[in-house]
Amino acid sequence: MTEKKPYYITTAIAYASGKPHIGNTYEIIMADAIARYRRAQGYDVRFQTGTDEHGQKIQEKAEAAGLTPKQFVDLQAGEIKRIFDLMNTSYDRFIRTTDDDHEAQVKKIFRKLYDQGDIYKSEYEGWYCTPCESFWTESQLVDGKCPDCGREVHKEKEESYFFKLSKYQKKLEKYIEDNPHFIQPESRKNEMINNFLKPGLQDLCVSRTSFSWGIPVDFDPKHVVYVWIDALSNYITGLGYDVDGNHGDLYKKYWPADLHLIGKDIVRFHTIYWPIMLLALDVPLPKQVFGHPWMLVGEDKISKSRGNAIYADDLVHFFGVDAIRYFVLHEMPFAQDGSITWELVIERYNSDLANIFGNLVSRTVSMTNKYFDGLLSDQRAEEPVDEELKQLAGETVRKVAAKMDELKVGDSLEAILDLLRRCNKYIDETTPWLLAKEEDKKVRLNTVLYNLLEGIRTATVLLAPFMPETAEKVYQLINTRATTLESVEHWGGYEVNNKVAEKADPLFARIDANAKLDEIHAYLEEKYPTVKPMVYKDEIEIGDFEKLDLRVGTVLECQKHPKADKLLVSKVRCGSDTRQIVSGIANWYKPEEMVGKKVAFIANLKPVVLRGVESQGMILCAEDEKGNLEVVSLGKTEDGATIR
Ligand code: ME8
């Protein structure tokens, strides 16, 4: 038997700073789909993901939570892993940058780079962005803010170690030139060349002394290793790379990586810093880095502080794991940002999963039961219309392979969907319910149902890497054991003499959008009670306030307004003066409840006539978000007193 070809795929390691949102989770789902597809193609796949656990931001968050950094990252890593597991991702190692084997190698990597003169000690003064843990020069700032995230920066001076990136620039440029597919998509590659390589690389600051939650530089322990050197190394330490050359078997088998799958914001770290680190260590470079686009909520960046974050576990609660895997993989374009909203998920669920896929499977299984007791024979009566379906099935298998090679996962899914659509059209064209009425069309009917089952099988085998649980369910429903990619290369692999399931519960029951949205909103409101940011009116001067003559008065009489249900008319005594005030409070107060109340009112408001009754002032009320009113009432202050 020939050895299986190794294939090593990694995701970015997620910051262990909070719960990952659906954008972060998208990445592991995409990596999982690729890993599963490669496995199906016969590769010996290694798939690594994990958490990035050091750095100032995490130290600060831990302090704010009253925990040690380690306690804090243990909790976060647990939550991240829970979500990755919930999404049924088949990673082989979940690496944590606090793992002992990782930390030991990072220390050694730093020392080696120092010993060979690639890292030197100096002093640094610059603009520091805490969230990004990056130093910037004055000229790199955009409008005085961090060029990466747009947040505030502050001046910081530090003794630091620096990495001479420029020493390896030429070698890196040559690698990028010789390997045109190294950086994907193309637009990201051009960005790296034009924005970073062409202007010339600056030496990179690679240690910090301003905080302690990191891997210490072992020969100068007041420094901790720059979080990116620490984080990027995970791709080799996770395989048992050893600086001294005593590499583990996994490293020998799987390095260099076939694919680093990461988001568009961290392409620079992966295509400039990381390859240069590897060049300096004399380690082969990864074959490809793909900077995928971002998932937006509607058209906005996902942001916890804005409160628009959507989480995978909530989505799964309403739609199940595979529907969400399908949605994010189908919806994310290759190079442009994708979009998710609850409404879009429902639409896609109904249109693709319920109407096209689920419906096709349940119709086909139930017709097979109805007309043949669930069991087809191998008798055939082919007609020309069958040919088109068969051809499309073959084309789809090839198209998915080509698209997956280009990492165009959404296009692969669309191709499979086209095959499912074609199957539905085939039902309309062949009208099995009419064939069933004629005894001499039995063989034709048998053929039609066979072709449908084979079309479903082909599509399902192709879908399995994207929707593994659903694929298993369909295999059960149509009762097939022919589930390899090889088995769909040629038409006809579906086994007759396999009785289909007697009852086909819908794979994806149609959703009533409005009812579901109500349910979702109620659920989210309870789970994440919203704390709305306070929005105030424009600032005023004290003089603006002093123009108001606010007074205390007692309500002597109160009546309903003769012509308006919502209004009450009160006689308010204010010292020696008594005036009439109309207020829109009838929904909240009966006239008799107002009598005797000490109220606050505006005494110098220009009188107005409200539906025929003059109002000489305004009683102050508090109004909540829902529009409920409460009269501002006072205790012992005398009538006529001023309020200021
Ligand atoms: O960047 N849509 O971690 P992270 C799609 N620890 N992907 C998104 C996204 C969105 N809306 N938002 C973020 C880090 N991502 C570092 C990586 S690797 C050695 C160190 C992606 O938790 C983001 O681009 O901030 C990154 O690839 C991944 O989620 C983890 O982001």
XYZ file of C-alpha atoms and ligand atoms in Angstrom:
675
model
C 0.000 0.000 0.000
C 1.322 3.440 -0.889
C 1.851 5.855 2.005
C -0.842 8.434 2.370
C 0.278 11.937 1.541
C 0.505 14.166 4.612
C -1.529 17.354 4.766
C -1.079 19.809 7.622
C -3.656 22.535 8.127
C -3.802 25.091 10.938
C -6.078 27.907 12.026
C -5.042 31.046 13.837
C -4.973 30.437 17.559
C -7.768 32.444 19.158
C -7.031 35.013 21.846
C -8.132 33.514 25.150
C -9.711 36.808 26.062
C -13.413 36.117 25.638
C -16.050 33.988 24.021
C -15.405 33.584 20.277
C -18.125 35.067 18.067
C -19.383 33.505 14.869
C -16.652 35.284 12.849
C -13.874 33.630 14.858
C -15.770 30.359 14.747
C -16.141 30.566 10.966
C -12.414 29.996 10.616
C -12.342 26.683 12.461
C -15.419 25.488 10.560
C -13.769 26.319 7.252
C -10.553 24.591 8.316
C -12.581 21.584 9.388
C -14.369 21.374 6.043
C -11.029 21.465 4.223
C -9.499 18.916 6.601
C -12.430 16.542 6.147
C -12.380 16.959 2.389
C -8.639 16.200 2.238
C -9.157 13.147 4.432
C -11.879 11.999 2.072
C -9.424 12.444 -0.786
C -7.062 10.095 0.983
C -4.621 12.509 2.591
C -3.166 11.827 6.002
C -4.414 15.035 7.582
C -3.163 16.796 10.677
C -5.360 19.656 11.803
C -4.280 22.006 14.576
C -6.056 24.833 16.333
C -5.859 26.328 19.797
C -5.559 29.416 21.932
C -3.198 32.370 22.201
C -2.993 33.004 25.925
C -0.292 35.521 26.756
C -0.024 39.291 26.620
C -0.931 42.510 28.305
C -4.572 42.542 27.274
C -5.191 39.129 28.808
C -3.302 40.091 31.975
C -5.506 43.172 32.323
C -8.709 41.251 31.691
C -7.732 38.664 34.286
C -7.050 41.391 36.835
C -10.401 42.987 36.095
C -12.069 39.623 36.650
C -10.216 39.128 39.931
C -8.408 36.043 38.668
C -4.812 35.081 38.059
C -3.951 35.129 34.349
C -3.694 31.351 34.345
C -7.095 30.901 35.996
C -8.529 33.334 33.491
C -7.094 31.655 30.375
C -8.083 28.225 31.662
C -11.679 29.398 31.724
C -11.494 31.090 28.332
C -9.695 28.232 26.616
C -12.360 25.899 27.997
C -15.114 28.036 26.511
C -13.375 28.321 23.139
C -12.806 24.589 22.985
C -16.424 23.956 23.962
C -17.602 26.016 20.999
C -15.148 24.386 18.583
C -16.319 20.972 19.787
C -19.952 21.971 19.537
C -19.329 22.811 15.868
C -18.105 19.248 15.352
C -14.607 20.226 14.277
C -12.169 17.373 13.878
C -8.895 18.943 15.010
C -6.059 16.692 16.115
C -4.482 19.052 18.608
C -5.857 21.997 20.506
C -2.633 23.752 21.433
C -2.457 26.332 24.188
C 0.471 28.732 24.319
C 0.647 27.980 28.046
C 1.382 24.297 27.279
C 4.756 23.286 28.695
C 6.150 21.826 25.477
C 5.299 25.040 23.637
C 6.770 27.361 26.251
C 10.015 25.407 26.444
C 10.569 25.654 22.695
C 9.676 29.341 22.488
C 12.362 30.102 25.067
C 14.851 28.120 23.029
C 13.803 29.777 19.772
C 14.328 33.220 21.266
C 17.736 32.255 22.621
C 18.852 30.746 19.331
C 17.884 33.870 17.402
C 19.752 35.958 19.968
C 22.833 33.727 19.972
C 23.119 33.879 16.216
C 22.808 37.666 16.209
C 19.358 38.029 14.623
C 17.996 39.504 17.842
C 19.782 42.337 19.659
C 19.018 44.521 22.689
C 18.290 48.225 22.386
C 15.922 50.891 23.552
C 12.631 51.739 22.005
C 10.443 54.728 22.150
C 7.255 54.770 20.216
C 3.499 54.838 20.172
C 2.047 51.734 21.738
C -1.351 50.215 21.078
C -2.282 48.003 24.020
C -5.069 45.966 22.359
C -2.810 45.144 19.381
C 0.320 44.925 21.541
C 2.187 46.790 18.814
C 4.571 49.695 18.713
C 4.185 52.257 15.960
C 6.302 55.131 14.743
C 4.761 58.577 14.468
C 4.536 58.267 10.686
C 2.743 54.930 10.835
C -0.150 56.314 12.889
C -3.371 57.097 11.076
C -4.960 60.277 12.418
C -2.888 59.806 15.535
C -4.459 56.381 16.149
C -3.356 52.769 15.759
C -3.190 51.943 12.015
C -4.434 48.392 12.663
C -7.422 48.895 14.917
C -7.974 52.663 14.980
C -7.811 52.901 18.754
C -5.896 55.305 21.003
C -2.141 54.833 21.328
C 0.170 56.115 24.017
C 3.878 56.937 24.178
C 5.996 54.245 25.701
C 9.699 53.816 26.196
C 11.143 50.393 26.787
C 14.370 48.527 26.773
C 13.665 45.877 24.191
C 15.035 43.142 22.043
C 14.786 43.676 18.306
C 14.674 41.280 15.413
C 16.610 42.241 12.281
C 13.870 41.486 9.797
C 15.673 43.324 6.990
C 18.414 40.705 6.975
C 15.963 38.165 5.530
C 13.874 40.445 3.355
C 15.502 39.434 0.048
C 15.089 35.731 0.788
C 11.437 36.235 1.660
C 10.803 38.235 -1.499
C 12.319 35.454 -3.551
C 10.131 32.867 -1.833
C 7.014 34.919 -2.535
C 8.065 35.309 -6.153
C 8.930 31.631 -6.630
C 5.716 30.482 -4.963
C 2.931 32.496 -6.523
C 0.282 30.718 -4.453
C 2.020 31.250 -1.125
C -0.176 34.223 -0.190
C -3.869 33.953 -1.010
C -5.969 35.714 -2.123
C -3.916 37.651 -4.652
C -5.148 41.011 -3.336
C -3.602 40.291 0.076
C -0.306 39.385 -1.521
C -0.160 42.718 -3.339
C -0.970 44.511 -0.108
C 1.983 42.840 1.624
C 4.381 43.595 -1.194
C 3.346 47.206 -1.687
C 2.711 48.255 1.900
C 5.418 46.408 3.774
C 8.104 44.878 1.587
C 8.571 47.703 -0.924
C 9.071 50.411 1.722
C 11.639 48.111 3.419
C 11.200 46.192 6.669
C 11.955 47.876 9.987
C 13.500 45.919 12.821
C 10.767 44.404 14.948
C 10.517 44.875 18.680
C 10.237 41.333 20.065
C 10.203 41.608 23.855
C 8.281 43.539 26.491
C 9.072 44.649 30.022
C 5.868 46.558 30.748
C 3.930 43.471 31.819
C 4.791 39.990 32.981
C 2.159 37.600 31.581
C 4.219 35.998 28.862
C 7.024 33.553 28.264
C 10.103 34.973 29.989
C 13.306 35.517 28.021
C 15.310 32.986 29.993
C 18.617 34.849 29.866
C 17.024 38.218 30.743
C 13.869 37.414 32.695
C 12.534 40.921 33.137
C 11.613 40.622 29.454
C 8.804 38.493 28.139
C 8.757 37.243 24.552
C 6.650 39.322 22.163
C 3.273 37.663 21.937
C 3.440 37.143 18.166
C 6.744 35.232 18.298
C 5.172 33.102 20.982
C 1.891 32.644 19.102
C 3.257 31.966 15.614
C 5.631 29.304 16.921
C 2.629 27.143 17.830
C 2.501 25.842 14.277
C 5.800 24.012 14.734
C 5.922 23.446 18.496
C 2.567 21.689 18.222
C 4.235 19.088 16.008
C 7.211 18.533 18.278
C 9.706 20.839 16.572
C 12.898 21.076 18.586
C 15.394 23.879 18.243
C 18.232 21.448 18.936
C 17.155 19.203 16.110
C 15.571 16.386 18.123
C 12.278 16.774 16.304
C 9.267 14.630 17.056
C 7.821 12.305 14.422
C 4.856 14.544 13.756
C 7.147 17.404 12.824
C 9.138 15.165 10.504
C 5.966 13.955 8.852
C 3.833 17.094 8.590
C 6.091 20.132 8.365
C 6.061 22.304 6.250
C 2.388 23.106 6.669
C 0.202 22.894 3.611
C -2.107 25.651 4.751
C -2.233 28.305 7.442
C -5.825 29.479 7.461
C -6.115 32.898 9.089
C -8.162 36.080 8.914
C -7.351 39.025 6.682
C -6.216 41.194 9.617
C -3.235 39.025 10.490
C -1.806 38.304 7.064
C 1.235 40.504 7.749
C 2.219 38.459 10.769
C 1.904 35.218 8.838
C 3.482 36.197 5.546
C 6.288 38.461 6.753
C 7.227 37.924 10.389
C 6.544 34.208 10.516
C 8.439 33.244 7.336
C 11.348 35.413 8.428
C 11.428 33.691 11.809
C 11.499 30.374 9.998
C 14.207 31.514 7.575
C 16.295 32.560 10.564
C 15.707 29.177 12.204
C 16.513 27.435 8.931
C 13.102 25.785 8.908
C 11.220 25.298 5.597
C 8.418 27.780 4.961
C 4.721 26.872 4.917
C 3.307 26.215 1.473
C 0.325 28.526 1.689
C -1.253 31.210 3.830
C -4.864 32.083 3.120
C -6.188 35.301 4.632
C -9.936 34.757 4.568
C -12.369 37.673 4.578
C -14.458 38.609 7.582
C -17.980 37.869 8.606
C -20.019 40.999 9.238
C -23.316 41.351 11.040
C -25.378 42.934 8.307
C -22.839 45.471 7.142
C -21.144 46.106 10.472
C -18.012 44.732 12.035
C -18.823 42.201 14.749
C -18.167 43.911 18.034
C -18.917 42.880 21.558
C -18.918 46.455 22.750
C -21.465 47.411 20.112
C -23.537 44.495 21.274
C -24.089 43.055 17.801
C -22.079 39.863 18.314
C -23.730 36.615 17.299
C -22.446 33.401 18.848
C -22.270 29.932 17.403
C -23.918 28.256 20.385
C -26.998 30.482 20.123
C -27.243 29.839 16.391
C -26.952 26.114 16.990
C -29.667 26.288 19.636
C -32.130 27.374 16.967
C -30.867 25.745 13.764
C -28.576 22.850 14.644
C -24.868 22.447 13.974
C -24.922 21.565 10.293
C -27.259 24.347 9.226
C -24.840 26.833 10.757
C -21.801 25.160 9.238
C -23.600 25.300 5.912
C -24.600 28.921 6.313
C -21.202 30.342 7.167
C -19.358 28.279 4.583
C -21.842 29.027 1.833
C -22.210 32.689 2.662
C -18.564 33.704 2.911
C -17.151 34.757 -0.441
C -13.540 34.035 -1.353
C -12.142 37.530 -1.065
C -14.950 39.814 0.085
C -16.548 39.963 3.487
C -19.640 37.876 4.131
C -22.697 38.767 6.147
C -24.769 37.066 8.799
C -28.015 38.087 10.483
C -30.682 35.933 12.068
C -32.987 36.797 9.180
C -30.416 35.706 6.594
C -29.871 32.400 8.374
C -33.615 31.686 8.310
C -33.876 32.608 4.636
C -30.973 30.395 3.659
C -32.220 27.575 5.845
C -35.618 27.608 4.201
C -34.470 28.131 0.636
C -31.525 25.739 0.506
C -31.796 23.246 3.307
C -35.554 22.811 3.731
C -36.827 23.400 0.195
C -34.029 22.082 -1.964
C -32.180 19.457 0.063
C -34.524 18.198 2.786
C -37.523 18.158 0.544
C -35.745 16.214 -2.183
C -34.611 13.518 0.226
C -37.977 13.082 1.903
C -39.903 13.021 -1.382
C -37.551 10.474 -2.895
C -37.533 8.197 0.131
C -41.289 8.330 0.504
C -41.889 7.629 -3.200
C -39.519 4.656 -2.997
C -41.561 3.387 -0.085
C -44.901 4.100 -1.677
C -44.216 2.602 -5.089
C -41.694 -0.136 -4.286
C -41.996 -0.835 -0.576
C -38.641 0.836 -0.117
C -36.744 -1.579 -2.316
C -35.678 -0.949 -5.927
C -34.640 -3.570 -8.432
C -31.793 -3.394 -10.947
C -34.091 -3.264 -13.933
C -33.583 -0.171 -16.055
C -35.416 1.805 -18.725
C -33.230 4.813 -19.468
C -34.408 7.928 -21.255
C -32.429 10.855 -22.668
C -33.390 13.154 -19.789
C -31.393 10.912 -17.420
C -28.181 11.720 -19.206
C -28.187 15.362 -18.185
C -28.490 14.468 -14.519
C -25.711 11.905 -14.717
C -23.431 14.319 -16.486
C -24.030 17.062 -13.992
C -23.259 14.661 -11.156
C -19.854 13.859 -12.678
C -19.143 17.511 -13.365
C -20.072 18.410 -9.810
C -17.594 15.925 -8.367
C -14.825 17.464 -10.508
C -15.908 21.020 -9.877
C -15.915 20.568 -6.117
C -12.383 19.125 -6.305
C -11.175 22.098 -8.354
C -12.889 24.673 -6.147
C -11.581 23.069 -2.976
C -8.048 23.198 -4.394
C -8.538 26.933 -4.776
C -10.070 27.113 -1.263
C -13.325 28.374 -2.770
C -15.504 26.616 -0.252
C -18.638 28.665 -0.906
C -18.424 27.867 -4.623
C -18.085 24.166 -3.849
C -21.284 24.277 -1.842
C -23.072 26.176 -4.563
C -22.050 23.514 -7.087
C -23.471 20.782 -4.851
C -26.647 22.783 -4.448
C -26.933 22.980 -8.225
C -26.877 19.205 -8.378
C -29.641 19.027 -5.769
C -31.662 21.588 -7.724
C -31.181 19.478 -10.837
C -32.542 16.446 -8.987
C -35.648 18.394 -8.018
C -36.109 19.467 -11.618
C -35.690 15.837 -12.674
C -38.686 14.932 -10.509
C -40.766 17.559 -12.303
C -39.555 16.307 -15.687
C -40.162 12.623 -15.027
C -43.387 12.954 -12.978
C -43.051 9.703 -11.002
C -46.635 10.016 -9.653
C -47.937 9.720 -13.225
C -45.614 6.827 -14.064
C -46.960 5.055 -11.002
C -50.425 5.018 -12.489
C -49.378 2.900 -15.468
C -48.401 -0.699 -14.868
C -46.088 -0.821 -17.918
C -44.083 2.154 -16.610
C -42.899 0.289 -13.512
C -39.382 -0.234 -14.835
C -39.140 3.392 -15.879
C -40.334 4.449 -12.438
C -37.732 2.177 -10.865
C -35.076 3.870 -13.009
C -36.204 7.365 -12.108
C -36.101 6.615 -8.401
C -32.735 4.948 -8.759
C -31.346 8.029 -10.474
C -32.745 10.248 -7.743
C -31.251 8.121 -4.995
C -27.917 8.080 -6.809
C -28.066 11.863 -7.315
C -28.794 12.305 -3.616
C -25.980 9.936 -2.698
C -23.506 11.812 -4.894
C -24.471 15.187 -3.463
C -24.378 13.827 0.083
C -20.912 12.322 -0.260
C -19.732 15.709 -1.507
C -21.545 17.500 1.298
C -20.157 15.280 4.051
C -17.080 17.424 4.810
C -19.313 20.456 5.244
C -22.270 18.819 6.985
C -20.983 15.585 8.494
C -23.957 14.738 10.713
C -26.496 15.410 8.003
C -24.557 13.219 5.595
C -24.736 10.350 8.092
C -28.493 10.850 8.421
C -28.974 10.767 4.658
C -26.840 7.619 4.342
C -29.208 6.011 6.850
C -32.315 7.253 5.100
C -31.319 6.039 1.654
C -29.501 3.086 3.218
C -26.150 3.220 1.487
C -22.684 2.192 2.480
C -21.100 3.696 -0.623
C -19.849 6.881 0.966
C -16.317 7.442 -0.293
C -15.315 10.205 -2.685
C -14.066 7.519 -5.046
C -17.515 5.966 -5.103
C -19.040 9.075 -6.663
C -16.475 9.445 -9.426
C -18.651 7.244 -11.626
C -22.409 7.143 -11.784
C -24.110 4.070 -10.404
C -22.573 3.377 -7.017
C -25.883 3.328 -5.153
C -26.654 -0.219 -4.127
C -30.054 -1.561 -5.141
C -31.427 -4.209 -2.847
C -30.977 -1.798 0.044
C -34.308 -0.962 1.548
C -34.627 2.765 2.245
C -35.795 3.957 5.659
C -39.505 3.468 6.206
C -40.104 6.940 7.445
C -38.199 10.009 6.369
C -38.438 12.629 9.101
C -37.659 15.959 7.500
C -33.938 16.731 7.667
C -34.671 20.438 7.849
C -38.239 21.381 8.668
C -39.378 24.671 7.153
C -39.236 27.596 9.535
C -41.911 30.233 10.016
C -39.658 33.283 9.906
C -41.722 35.684 12.006
C -42.493 33.237 14.771
C -38.881 32.094 14.879
C -37.543 35.645 15.028
C -39.836 36.422 17.965
C -38.601 33.312 19.701
C -34.970 34.234 19.007
C -35.338 37.785 20.261
C -37.018 36.658 23.460
C -34.276 34.085 24.035
C -31.466 36.552 23.418
C -33.029 39.226 25.572
C -33.208 36.829 28.460
C -29.714 35.421 27.950
C -27.980 38.736 27.320
C -30.028 41.446 29.017
C -29.080 44.576 27.129
C -27.513 47.479 28.888
C -28.202 50.276 26.449
C -25.620 53.028 26.245
C -26.966 56.302 27.639
C -27.572 58.943 25.011
C -27.851 62.509 26.291
C -28.931 65.761 24.676
C -26.344 68.325 23.590
C -24.479 70.093 26.346
C -25.943 73.373 27.666
C -24.604 76.307 29.689
C -25.795 76.862 33.238
C -27.478 80.017 31.949
C -29.673 77.880 29.688
C -30.916 76.020 32.738
C -31.403 79.169 34.782
C -33.921 80.419 32.247
C -36.346 77.792 33.536
C -38.473 78.879 36.505
C -39.158 75.565 38.194
C -41.470 75.625 41.229
C -43.141 73.433 43.785
C -46.941 73.481 43.813
C -49.831 71.500 45.310
C -52.659 70.108 43.214
C -55.911 71.466 44.687
C -58.326 70.089 42.114
C -58.075 67.775 39.133
C -60.505 66.819 36.390
C -60.598 64.971 33.131
C -60.206 67.194 30.096
C -63.696 67.525 28.574
C -62.481 66.752 25.042
C -59.281 64.684 25.318
C -59.044 61.248 26.955
C -55.335 61.448 27.629
C -55.347 64.821 29.384
C -56.013 65.867 32.957
C -56.633 69.466 34.009
C -55.190 70.396 37.417
C -55.481 73.492 39.579
C -52.052 73.967 41.124
C -51.404 76.259 44.038
C -48.056 77.993 44.028
C -47.769 80.309 47.021
C -50.286 83.125 46.554
C -50.957 82.134 42.965
C -53.177 79.344 41.601
C -52.913 78.261 38.004
C -54.415 75.748 35.632
C -52.143 73.129 34.053
C -53.062 70.520 31.436
C -51.002 67.302 31.523
C -50.954 64.161 29.328
C -51.090 61.791 32.282
C -54.641 60.429 32.211
C -53.373 56.943 31.296
C -51.407 56.781 34.538
C -53.388 58.834 37.079
C -57.025 59.174 38.027
C -57.987 62.821 38.774
C -58.575 62.024 42.453
C -55.076 60.536 42.768
C -53.593 63.852 41.725
C -55.384 65.908 44.340
C -53.074 66.775 47.221
C -49.882 65.886 45.336
C -46.951 68.217 45.683
C -45.590 68.515 42.159
C -42.750 70.223 40.333
C -43.748 72.412 37.399
C -42.403 74.966 34.955
C -43.864 78.290 35.957
C -42.619 80.492 33.131
C -43.701 78.421 30.160
C -45.708 80.429 27.686
C -49.403 79.500 28.173
C -51.022 77.392 25.445
C -54.561 76.319 24.732
C -54.875 72.539 24.521
C -58.125 71.518 22.845
C -59.925 74.503 24.230
C -58.455 74.532 27.737
C -55.670 76.885 28.693
C -52.526 75.417 30.275
C -50.346 77.777 32.293
C -47.288 75.653 32.854
C -46.117 72.070 32.762
C -46.001 69.459 35.518
C -42.707 67.528 35.440
C -42.881 63.806 34.848
C -40.334 61.037 34.495
C -40.745 58.873 31.393
C -39.146 55.450 30.990
C -38.091 53.722 27.751
C -41.511 52.223 27.227
C -43.166 55.615 27.598
C -44.585 55.103 31.121
C -45.004 58.322 33.081
C -44.652 59.156 36.741
C -45.288 62.605 38.126
C -42.258 64.017 39.920
C -43.580 64.595 43.410
C -42.044 66.216 46.455
C -42.363 65.754 50.179
C -42.256 68.577 52.642
C -41.121 71.591 50.601
C -43.599 74.479 50.655
C -45.596 75.621 47.634
C -43.855 78.289 45.644
C -40.333 77.060 46.483
C -37.943 77.174 43.552
C -36.237 74.135 42.137
C -32.715 74.632 40.891
O -5.824 37.260 15.866
N -14.895 37.070 10.608
O -6.765 35.949 17.520
P -8.302 36.386 17.442
C -14.006 36.094 10.307
N -4.422 35.376 18.504
N -12.875 35.876 10.984
C -12.624 36.683 12.027
C -13.495 37.714 12.411
C -14.679 37.892 11.648
N -15.573 38.819 11.927
N -12.970 38.333 13.487
C -11.804 37.703 13.753
C -5.741 36.500 16.808
N -11.597 36.718 12.873
C -4.370 35.983 17.226
C -3.887 34.996 16.169
S -2.165 33.238 15.192
C -0.589 32.776 15.495
C -2.550 34.388 16.441
C -10.446 35.794 12.804
O -8.958 35.578 18.493
C -9.125 36.514 12.883
O -8.821 37.078 11.643
O -8.424 37.854 17.479
C -8.203 35.378 13.275
O -7.773 34.677 12.151
C -9.112 34.497 14.138
O -10.451 34.959 13.931
C -8.776 34.572 15.623
O -8.787 35.917 16.026
